[in-house]
Amino acid sequence: MSCLPENLHHYFKQRKAGVLDSEQYRRYAIFVPLAVEDGELSVIFEVRSEFVPQPGEICFPGGRIDEGDSSASAAAERELCEELGVSPEEVEITGELDYMVTPSKSMIFPFLGEIKNSSVLEPNPGEVKEIFSVPLKDLLEMEPYEHRIQLAVQPEDGFPYHLIPNGEDYPWSAGVIYEHFYQYKNYIIWGLTARILTHVLEEMKKARTTV
């Protein structure tokens, strides 16, 4: 017999866990596209146009999940089609990757997928300056450069130090982000794109050992 009132007991028995404060986070979907280029299975990358935030950066197709999207995967597919000028019939999501929660209050939902060999890519110039591909076998052989970024805690002015133990000497936990850098020809892949790429390559290596 539960000591909780029946309504509380029923509510928490049925409740499924989520991410705390997720309603405060921006939600984005990313499509990591694979395609056969010059006879080789390759990963397709974009270079952002001057008309979008972070122009000149290298990224995967993706963007914010809209209210009209039925799921994160649908948003990833929609963004891919809008940015690379292909139809939904020409793409297929193979599987989902690990999602990410960033210090800047964003939730990223990446997916691995394919673009059919017969597709002709027509990048949207409003979002994409250019596209390029890297053979998957080359990426699997790369060792990225790794550098650390320290995340410091900086309470706002007027923070009530008198309400916490040790006051202004409180031992805040410091965070660390490990940034990866991949260089391919004249392209530098880093930041969120490199973190997702590293994850993809690690999963690819796991998959090869299970076949």
PDB file of C-alpha atoms in Angstrom:
ATOM      1  CA  MET A   1       0.000   0.000   0.000  1.00  0.00           C
ATOM      2  CA  SER A   2       1.445   3.365  -1.062  1.00  0.00           C
ATOM      3  CA  CYS A   3       1.676   6.157   1.490  1.00  0.00           C
ATOM      4  CA  LEU A   4       0.928   8.655  -1.301  1.00  0.00           C
ATOM      5  CA  PRO A   5      -2.577   9.850  -2.145  1.00  0.00           C
ATOM      6  CA  GLU A   6      -4.010   7.800  -5.008  1.00  0.00           C
ATOM      7  CA  ASN A   7      -3.827  10.623  -7.572  1.00  0.00           C
ATOM      8  CA  LEU A   8      -0.117  11.285  -6.834  1.00  0.00           C
ATOM      9  CA  HIS A   9       0.712   7.586  -6.881  1.00  0.00           C
ATOM     10  CA  HIS A  10      -1.021   7.110 -10.242  1.00  0.00           C
ATOM     11  CA  TYR A  11       0.556  10.247 -11.754  1.00  0.00           C
ATOM     12  CA  PHE A  12       4.145   9.316 -10.916  1.00  0.00           C
ATOM     13  CA  LYS A  13       3.654   5.650 -11.841  1.00  0.00           C
ATOM     14  CA  GLN A  14       2.612   6.711 -15.341  1.00  0.00           C
ATOM     15  CA  ARG A  15       5.052   9.593 -15.768  1.00  0.00           C
ATOM     16  CA  LYS A  16       7.946   9.200 -18.239  1.00  0.00           C
ATOM     17  CA  ALA A  17      11.246  10.966 -17.649  1.00  0.00           C
ATOM     18  CA  GLY A  18      12.370  13.796 -19.895  1.00  0.00           C
ATOM     19  CA  VAL A  19      15.073  16.456 -19.761  1.00  0.00           C
ATOM     20  CA  LEU A  20      14.596  18.826 -16.833  1.00  0.00           C
ATOM     21  CA  ASP A  21      13.564  22.346 -17.937  1.00  0.00           C
ATOM     22  CA  SER A  22      13.406  21.167 -21.555  1.00  0.00           C
ATOM     23  CA  GLU A  23      10.685  23.734 -22.293  1.00  0.00           C
ATOM     24  CA  GLN A  24      13.329  26.443 -21.842  1.00  0.00           C
ATOM     25  CA  TYR A  25      15.608  24.926 -24.497  1.00  0.00           C
ATOM     26  CA  ARG A  26      15.723  25.611 -28.222  1.00  0.00           C
ATOM     27  CA  ARG A  27      15.372  22.373 -30.181  1.00  0.00           C
ATOM     28  CA  TYR A  28      17.262  21.664 -33.402  1.00  0.00           C
ATOM     29  CA  ALA A  29      17.444  18.715 -35.785  1.00  0.00           C
ATOM     30  CA  ILE A  30      20.546  17.808 -37.817  1.00  0.00           C
ATOM     31  CA  PHE A  31      20.831  15.517 -40.850  1.00  0.00           C
ATOM     32  CA  VAL A  32      24.255  13.889 -41.434  1.00  0.00           C
ATOM     33  CA  PRO A  33      24.012  13.011 -45.149  1.00  0.00           C
ATOM     34  CA  LEU A  34      25.791  10.125 -46.834  1.00  0.00           C
ATOM     35  CA  ALA A  35      25.955   9.766 -50.612  1.00  0.00           C
ATOM     36  CA  VAL A  36      28.038   8.018 -53.241  1.00  0.00           C
ATOM     37  CA  GLU A  37      30.363  10.555 -54.854  1.00  0.00           C
ATOM     38  CA  ASP A  38      32.792   9.450 -57.593  1.00  0.00           C
ATOM     39  CA  GLY A  39      32.100   5.841 -56.680  1.00  0.00           C
ATOM     40  CA  GLU A  40      32.871   6.292 -52.981  1.00  0.00           C
ATOM     41  CA  LEU A  41      30.586   6.508 -49.982  1.00  0.00           C
ATOM     42  CA  SER A  42      31.064  10.055 -48.738  1.00  0.00           C
ATOM     43  CA  VAL A  43      29.807  12.528 -46.157  1.00  0.00           C
ATOM     44  CA  ILE A  44      28.282  15.742 -47.505  1.00  0.00           C
ATOM     45  CA  PHE A  45      29.089  19.043 -45.791  1.00  0.00           C
ATOM     46  CA  GLU A  46      27.803  22.573 -46.284  1.00  0.00           C
ATOM     47  CA  VAL A  47      29.550  25.941 -46.054  1.00  0.00           C
ATOM     48  CA  ARG A  48      27.155  28.528 -44.619  1.00  0.00           C
ATOM     49  CA  SER A  49      26.252  31.482 -46.802  1.00  0.00           C
ATOM     50  CA  GLU A  50      26.758  35.105 -45.816  1.00  0.00           C
ATOM     51  CA  PHE A  51      23.015  35.448 -45.208  1.00  0.00           C
ATOM     52  CA  VAL A  52      22.831  33.169 -42.153  1.00  0.00           C
ATOM     53  CA  PRO A  53      24.451  33.241 -38.689  1.00  0.00           C
ATOM     54  CA  GLN A  54      28.083  32.078 -38.542  1.00  0.00           C
ATOM     55  CA  PRO A  55      28.752  32.640 -42.272  1.00  0.00           C
ATOM     56  CA  GLY A  56      31.585  30.616 -43.750  1.00  0.00           C
ATOM     57  CA  GLU A  57      31.356  27.900 -41.091  1.00  0.00           C
ATOM     58  CA  ILE A  58      31.091  24.267 -42.126  1.00  0.00           C
ATOM     59  CA  CYS A  59      27.972  22.439 -41.021  1.00  0.00           C
ATOM     60  CA  PHE A  60      25.518  19.667 -41.696  1.00  0.00           C
ATOM     61  CA  PRO A  61      22.006  20.442 -42.955  1.00  0.00           C
ATOM     62  CA  GLY A  62      19.704  21.277 -40.070  1.00  0.00           C
ATOM     63  CA  GLY A  63      17.790  23.880 -38.159  1.00  0.00           C
ATOM     64  CA  ARG A  64      15.163  24.584 -35.549  1.00  0.00           C
ATOM     65  CA  ILE A  65      12.349  22.100 -35.031  1.00  0.00           C
ATOM     66  CA  ASP A  66       9.113  23.890 -35.951  1.00  0.00           C
ATOM     67  CA  GLU A  67       5.694  23.358 -34.428  1.00  0.00           C
ATOM     68  CA  GLY A  68       4.528  21.942 -37.751  1.00  0.00           C
ATOM     69  CA  ASP A  69       7.157  19.186 -37.727  1.00  0.00           C
ATOM     70  CA  SER A  70       5.723  15.839 -36.676  1.00  0.00           C
ATOM     71  CA  SER A  71       9.040  14.765 -35.137  1.00  0.00           C
ATOM     72  CA  ALA A  72      12.697  15.683 -34.867  1.00  0.00           C
ATOM     73  CA  SER A  73      13.512  13.314 -37.718  1.00  0.00           C
ATOM     74  CA  ALA A  74      10.873  14.995 -39.912  1.00  0.00           C
ATOM     75  CA  ALA A  75      12.489  18.355 -39.147  1.00  0.00           C
ATOM     76  CA  ALA A  76      15.934  17.019 -40.079  1.00  0.00           C
ATOM     77  CA  GLU A  77      14.612  15.703 -43.377  1.00  0.00           C
ATOM     78  CA  ARG A  78      12.757  18.955 -44.106  1.00  0.00           C
ATOM     79  CA  GLU A  79      15.885  21.038 -43.461  1.00  0.00           C
ATOM     80  CA  LEU A  80      17.988  18.797 -45.693  1.00  0.00           C
ATOM     81  CA  CYS A  81      15.503  19.108 -48.550  1.00  0.00           C
ATOM     82  CA  GLU A  82      15.240  22.883 -48.163  1.00  0.00           C
ATOM     83  CA  GLU A  83      18.991  23.436 -48.021  1.00  0.00           C
ATOM     84  CA  LEU A  84      20.193  20.966 -50.669  1.00  0.00           C
ATOM     85  CA  GLY A  85      17.258  21.162 -53.080  1.00  0.00           C
ATOM     86  CA  VAL A  86      16.206  17.516 -53.041  1.00  0.00           C
ATOM     87  CA  SER A  87      12.769  15.978 -52.581  1.00  0.00           C
ATOM     88  CA  PRO A  88      11.740  13.811 -49.597  1.00  0.00           C
ATOM     89  CA  GLU A  89      11.569  10.809 -51.953  1.00  0.00           C
ATOM     90  CA  GLU A  90      15.293  11.177 -52.613  1.00  0.00           C
ATOM     91  CA  VAL A  91      16.403  10.891 -48.998  1.00  0.00           C
ATOM     92  CA  GLU A  92      16.107   8.309 -46.257  1.00  0.00           C
ATOM     93  CA  ILE A  93      16.956   8.504 -42.572  1.00  0.00           C
ATOM     94  CA  THR A  94      18.984   5.450 -41.608  1.00  0.00           C
ATOM     95  CA  GLY A  95      18.965   5.940 -37.856  1.00  0.00           C
ATOM     96  CA  GLU A  96      19.125   8.320 -34.949  1.00  0.00           C
ATOM     97  CA  LEU A  97      22.305   9.478 -33.235  1.00  0.00           C
ATOM     98  CA  ASP A  98      22.809  10.567 -29.625  1.00  0.00           C
ATOM     99  CA  TYR A  99      21.152  13.873 -28.864  1.00  0.00           C
ATOM    100  CA  MET A 100      23.071  16.712 -27.242  1.00  0.00           C
ATOM    101  CA  VAL A 101      22.259  19.292 -24.590  1.00  0.00           C
ATOM    102  CA  THR A 102      24.519  22.342 -24.851  1.00  0.00           C
ATOM    103  CA  PRO A 103      25.529  24.905 -22.206  1.00  0.00           C
ATOM    104  CA  SER A 104      23.724  27.556 -24.283  1.00  0.00           C
ATOM    105  CA  LYS A 105      20.369  25.830 -23.669  1.00  0.00           C
ATOM    106  CA  SER A 106      19.949  24.057 -26.982  1.00  0.00           C
ATOM    107  CA  MET A 107      18.903  20.462 -27.561  1.00  0.00           C
ATOM    108  CA  ILE A 108      20.347  18.932 -30.728  1.00  0.00           C
ATOM    109  CA  PHE A 109      18.800  15.844 -32.333  1.00  0.00           C
ATOM    110  CA  PRO A 110      21.092  14.460 -35.073  1.00  0.00           C
ATOM    111  CA  PHE A 111      20.210  11.735 -37.579  1.00  0.00           C
ATOM    112  CA  LEU A 112      22.255   9.720 -40.049  1.00  0.00           C
ATOM    113  CA  GLY A 113      20.753   9.339 -43.509  1.00  0.00           C
ATOM    114  CA  GLU A 114      21.303   8.781 -47.199  1.00  0.00           C
ATOM    115  CA  ILE A 115      20.800  10.764 -50.380  1.00  0.00           C
ATOM    116  CA  LYS A 116      20.004   8.570 -53.367  1.00  0.00           C
ATOM    117  CA  ASN A 117      22.725   8.239 -55.978  1.00  0.00           C
ATOM    118  CA  SER A 118      20.580   9.703 -58.769  1.00  0.00           C
ATOM    119  CA  SER A 119      19.873  12.920 -56.883  1.00  0.00           C
ATOM    120  CA  VAL A 120      21.164  16.228 -58.198  1.00  0.00           C
ATOM    121  CA  LEU A 121      21.957  18.624 -55.366  1.00  0.00           C
ATOM    122  CA  GLU A 122      20.888  22.239 -55.862  1.00  0.00           C
ATOM    123  CA  PRO A 123      21.953  24.133 -52.727  1.00  0.00           C
ATOM    124  CA  ASN A 124      19.781  27.039 -51.604  1.00  0.00           C
ATOM    125  CA  PRO A 125      22.073  30.106 -52.025  1.00  0.00           C
ATOM    126  CA  GLY A 126      20.238  31.906 -49.234  1.00  0.00           C
ATOM    127  CA  GLU A 127      21.597  29.386 -46.756  1.00  0.00           C
ATOM    128  CA  VAL A 128      24.423  27.489 -48.440  1.00  0.00           C
ATOM    129  CA  LYS A 129      27.485  29.036 -50.060  1.00  0.00           C
ATOM    130  CA  GLU A 130      28.846  25.726 -51.303  1.00  0.00           C
ATOM    131  CA  ILE A 131      28.864  22.008 -50.587  1.00  0.00           C
ATOM    132  CA  PHE A 132      31.681  19.480 -50.594  1.00  0.00           C
ATOM    133  CA  SER A 133      32.074  15.800 -49.866  1.00  0.00           C
ATOM    134  CA  VAL A 134      34.700  13.805 -47.993  1.00  0.00           C
ATOM    135  CA  PRO A 135      35.123  10.062 -48.574  1.00  0.00           C
ATOM    136  CA  LEU A 136      34.020   8.162 -45.490  1.00  0.00           C
ATOM    137  CA  LYS A 137      37.131   5.988 -45.593  1.00  0.00           C
ATOM    138  CA  ASP A 138      39.306   9.116 -45.341  1.00  0.00           C
ATOM    139  CA  LEU A 139      37.353  10.438 -42.367  1.00  0.00           C
ATOM    140  CA  LEU A 140      37.634   7.092 -40.587  1.00  0.00           C
ATOM    141  CA  GLU A 141      41.420   7.312 -40.874  1.00  0.00           C
ATOM    142  CA  MET A 142      41.662  10.872 -39.536  1.00  0.00           C
ATOM    143  CA  GLU A 143      42.712  11.739 -36.002  1.00  0.00           C
ATOM    144  CA  PRO A 144      41.231  15.146 -35.163  1.00  0.00           C
ATOM    145  CA  TYR A 145      43.128  17.775 -33.251  1.00  0.00           C
ATOM    146  CA  GLU A 146      41.638  18.209 -29.800  1.00  0.00           C
ATOM    147  CA  HIS A 147      41.626  21.359 -27.678  1.00  0.00           C
ATOM    148  CA  ARG A 148      39.835  22.234 -24.468  1.00  0.00           C
ATOM    149  CA  ILE A 149      37.595  25.168 -23.674  1.00  0.00           C
ATOM    150  CA  GLN A 150      37.081  25.963 -19.989  1.00  0.00           C
ATOM    151  CA  LEU A 151      33.585  27.037 -18.963  1.00  0.00           C
ATOM    152  CA  ALA A 152      33.644  29.377 -15.968  1.00  0.00           C
ATOM    153  CA  VAL A 153      30.753  30.177 -13.608  1.00  0.00           C
ATOM    154  CA  GLN A 154      30.090  33.905 -13.323  1.00  0.00           C
ATOM    155  CA  PRO A 155      27.138  34.802 -11.047  1.00  0.00           C
ATOM    156  CA  GLU A 156      25.307  38.005 -11.919  1.00  0.00           C
ATOM    157  CA  ASP A 157      25.691  41.247  -9.962  1.00  0.00           C
ATOM    158  CA  GLY A 158      23.664  41.119  -6.782  1.00  0.00           C
ATOM    159  CA  PHE A 159      23.887  37.336  -6.476  1.00  0.00           C
ATOM    160  CA  PRO A 160      22.896  36.418  -2.855  1.00  0.00           C
ATOM    161  CA  TYR A 161      26.189  34.910  -1.724  1.00  0.00           C
ATOM    162  CA  HIS A 162      25.042  35.271   1.890  1.00  0.00           C
ATOM    163  CA  LEU A 163      22.459  32.537   1.297  1.00  0.00           C
ATOM    164  CA  ILE A 164      24.941  29.810   0.340  1.00  0.00           C
ATOM    165  CA  PRO A 165      27.766  28.074   2.247  1.00  0.00           C
ATOM    166  CA  ASN A 166      31.182  29.767   1.883  1.00  0.00           C
ATOM    167  CA  GLY A 167      29.606  32.827   0.252  1.00  0.00           C
ATOM    168  CA  GLU A 168      31.798  34.321  -2.469  1.00  0.00           C
ATOM    169  CA  ASP A 169      34.296  31.484  -1.925  1.00  0.00           C
ATOM    170  CA  TYR A 170      31.774  28.831  -2.943  1.00  0.00           C
ATOM    171  CA  PRO A 171      33.647  26.121  -4.932  1.00  0.00           C
ATOM    172  CA  TRP A 172      31.716  26.217  -8.220  1.00  0.00           C
ATOM    173  CA  SER A 173      32.198  23.245 -10.522  1.00  0.00           C
ATOM    174  CA  ALA A 174      33.985  24.207 -13.724  1.00  0.00           C
ATOM    175  CA  GLY A 175      32.965  22.751 -17.073  1.00  0.00           C
ATOM    176  CA  VAL A 176      35.097  21.670 -20.016  1.00  0.00           C
ATOM    177  CA  ILE A 177      34.249  21.330 -23.699  1.00  0.00           C
ATOM    178  CA  TYR A 178      36.538  19.265 -25.895  1.00  0.00           C
ATOM    179  CA  GLU A 179      36.715  20.851 -29.330  1.00  0.00           C
ATOM    180  CA  HIS A 180      37.720  18.685 -32.287  1.00  0.00           C
ATOM    181  CA  PHE A 181      39.228  20.005 -35.500  1.00  0.00           C
ATOM    182  CA  TYR A 182      39.284  18.064 -38.779  1.00  0.00           C
ATOM    183  CA  GLN A 183      41.210  19.420 -41.753  1.00  0.00           C
ATOM    184  CA  TYR A 184      40.347  18.268 -45.270  1.00  0.00           C
ATOM    185  CA  LYS A 185      42.068  20.139 -48.099  1.00  0.00           C
ATOM    186  CA  ASN A 186      41.312  23.821 -47.345  1.00  0.00           C
ATOM    187  CA  TYR A 187      38.312  23.076 -45.144  1.00  0.00           C
ATOM    188  CA  ILE A 188      38.331  23.156 -41.345  1.00  0.00           C
ATOM    189  CA  ILE A 189      35.526  21.239 -39.645  1.00  0.00           C
ATOM    190  CA  TRP A 190      35.119  22.152 -35.994  1.00  0.00           C
ATOM    191  CA  GLY A 191      32.567  23.061 -33.319  1.00  0.00           C
ATOM    192  CA  LEU A 192      29.211  21.305 -33.134  1.00  0.00           C
ATOM    193  CA  THR A 193      29.713  19.796 -36.600  1.00  0.00           C
ATOM    194  CA  ALA A 194      32.994  18.190 -35.551  1.00  0.00           C
ATOM    195  CA  ARG A 195      31.480  16.861 -32.329  1.00  0.00           C
ATOM    196  CA  ILE A 196      28.668  15.189 -34.256  1.00  0.00           C
ATOM    197  CA  LEU A 197      31.133  13.938 -36.888  1.00  0.00           C
ATOM    198  CA  THR A 198      33.314  12.362 -34.196  1.00  0.00           C
ATOM    199  CA  HIS A 199      30.256  10.613 -32.781  1.00  0.00           C
ATOM    200  CA  VAL A 200      29.250   9.326 -36.230  1.00  0.00           C
ATOM    201  CA  LEU A 201      32.737   7.978 -36.931  1.00  0.00           C
ATOM    202  CA  GLU A 202      32.914   6.269 -33.538  1.00  0.00           C
ATOM    203  CA  GLU A 203      29.585   4.575 -34.213  1.00  0.00           C
ATOM    204  CA  MET A 204      30.744   3.575 -37.705  1.00  0.00           C
ATOM    205  CA  LYS A 205      33.785   1.857 -36.210  1.00  0.00           C
ATOM    206  CA  LYS A 206      31.574   0.023 -33.717  1.00  0.00           C
ATOM    207  CA  ALA A 207      29.287  -1.100 -36.541  1.00  0.00           C
ATOM    208  CA  ARG A 208      32.189  -2.504 -38.562  1.00  0.00           C
ATOM    209  CA  THR A 209      33.215  -4.761 -35.681  1.00  0.00           C
ATOM    210  CA  THR A 210      29.706  -6.232 -35.326  1.00  0.00           C
ATOM    211  CA  VAL A 211      29.226  -7.309 -38.958  1.00  0.00           C
TER     212      VAL A 211
END
